[in-house]
């Protein structure tokens, strides 16, 4: 009987010939990514308590991205502790204010199909776009991983989600995920979502990474996309040669899935999720009658400020101005993306339209840094979560949309279907 | 880990990690974080919850972020057990790693706020002393029983390391 991709990955990582969904296995961890937020500051005291070091200083990767750049003495102290940890434990891969962790793993060739990776952040699922297992864990569990180099897992069942057809203008991967959050709900815990079909094959890696990133919003263990030539190109661009067996990491044709869904991308409209959860979504045009005034339009986070996202924003803003009474803030996902967007004129288009460029980092998305919002304010955001209080005040309101939709709201001053500005 | 009896605090579906541990208090200590736990949905909870009290919730409890503070706040407040219809994956793992039993409890709607509830996570029983109803629940998964009965992941690792049963790196000088 055929096996799913996740079965193959967990069989290899656990040293078994094959594994079946529901089985409990202990997997060796090929990469353990920890962050300033829940990494060294939580893990170091536990290592002291246990009197041990890290299991492998090549495989434990540290990223400072949540509290960057330091805006108060507490953040500064956390970042200093993070840097001290890297020195003390001789960590070989450290990214300090280079961008958001999930994007950095992709940019720097850390991910290969078939790997088993753990990250100390729920959107670690983003790495699954490379055909590897990468999932989020809490700091307590990452403490265990950093000590032992392994972790228990229940082999997940797989939900297969296939897309065919081409997106219309002004529709992007983000709309797929806001649609899927409504269709599949947020309660798919301990299951894997594997995306496939012609639409996915035509997507760039940056767009594919939106799908696996927001598998977290479906509540899934992780998202997976089987590798192809586009994946291999992205690995090479990160300075790593793809493994010889890279393209063999895929679900068998006769694998068993716990559910299978097929959707048509050509009929998908831009989507917006209303407060306070990503699954609370509807087509963007449904919001127009309410003329929902937007105080802030935010382009940021791992999921929503990659180069492709900034290009979407610029395509809407070109020759237009941000509406008076609305502010547009853009925090590119990484330093590399910032540099590329500066070189190709994208940042100039944004600033000429009245947008403000912020440093790369998790920032306002998680209510941690520059750009948080006040009581009664409304923000439309290209980020991935809109839980109550997520971006600051408990009494604020966050809507989620694609970069097109966020940029369109910045221009209109209220939530609109972005296609009106692209035609 | 023995049976625990406490007052029930009842929450609905899809209570997320951000309301359990708001990002704006992220840099603060666990004491401060715990004070703001769930304040957006029930401001009475954090100031009044007592050690041993039972948290009852609906579907996808803890959905969202990996932040351990969401689970750590409940452990810090010495919540006796959590009974939810279902859990978000990372939150569930965090809860067990902090040694707090999190049990799947489909009959959560039958428990009202302030009911007196006894939970025995080892035996897999729940008793609502206020209504007189008893329930059997799936106990903690067997492979985690040893860890949880020892109080969570840290005491478990400590014991394994001290016994020489775990290979790991050395603490640098």
mmCIF file of C-alpha atoms in Angstrom, chain A residues 94 119 180 208 260 320 417:
data_model
loop_
_atom_site.group_PDB
_atom_site.id
_atom_site.type_symbol
_atom_site.label_atom_id
_atom_site.label_comp_id
_atom_site.label_asym_id
_atom_site.label_seq_id
_atom_site.Cartn_x
_atom_site.Cartn_y
_atom_site.Cartn_z
ATOM 1 C CA UNK A 94 22.968 32.720 13.886
ATOM 2 C CA UNK A 119 10.977 25.389 15.178
ATOM 3 C CA UNK A 180 -9.433 27.384 3.273
ATOM 4 C CA UNK A 208 3.842 28.224 -1.911
ATOM 5 C CA UNK A 260 -9.361 14.970 -0.240
ATOM 6 C CA UNK A 320 -1.705 56.488 -6.417
ATOM 7 C CA UNK A 417 -12.055 44.432 -3.599
#
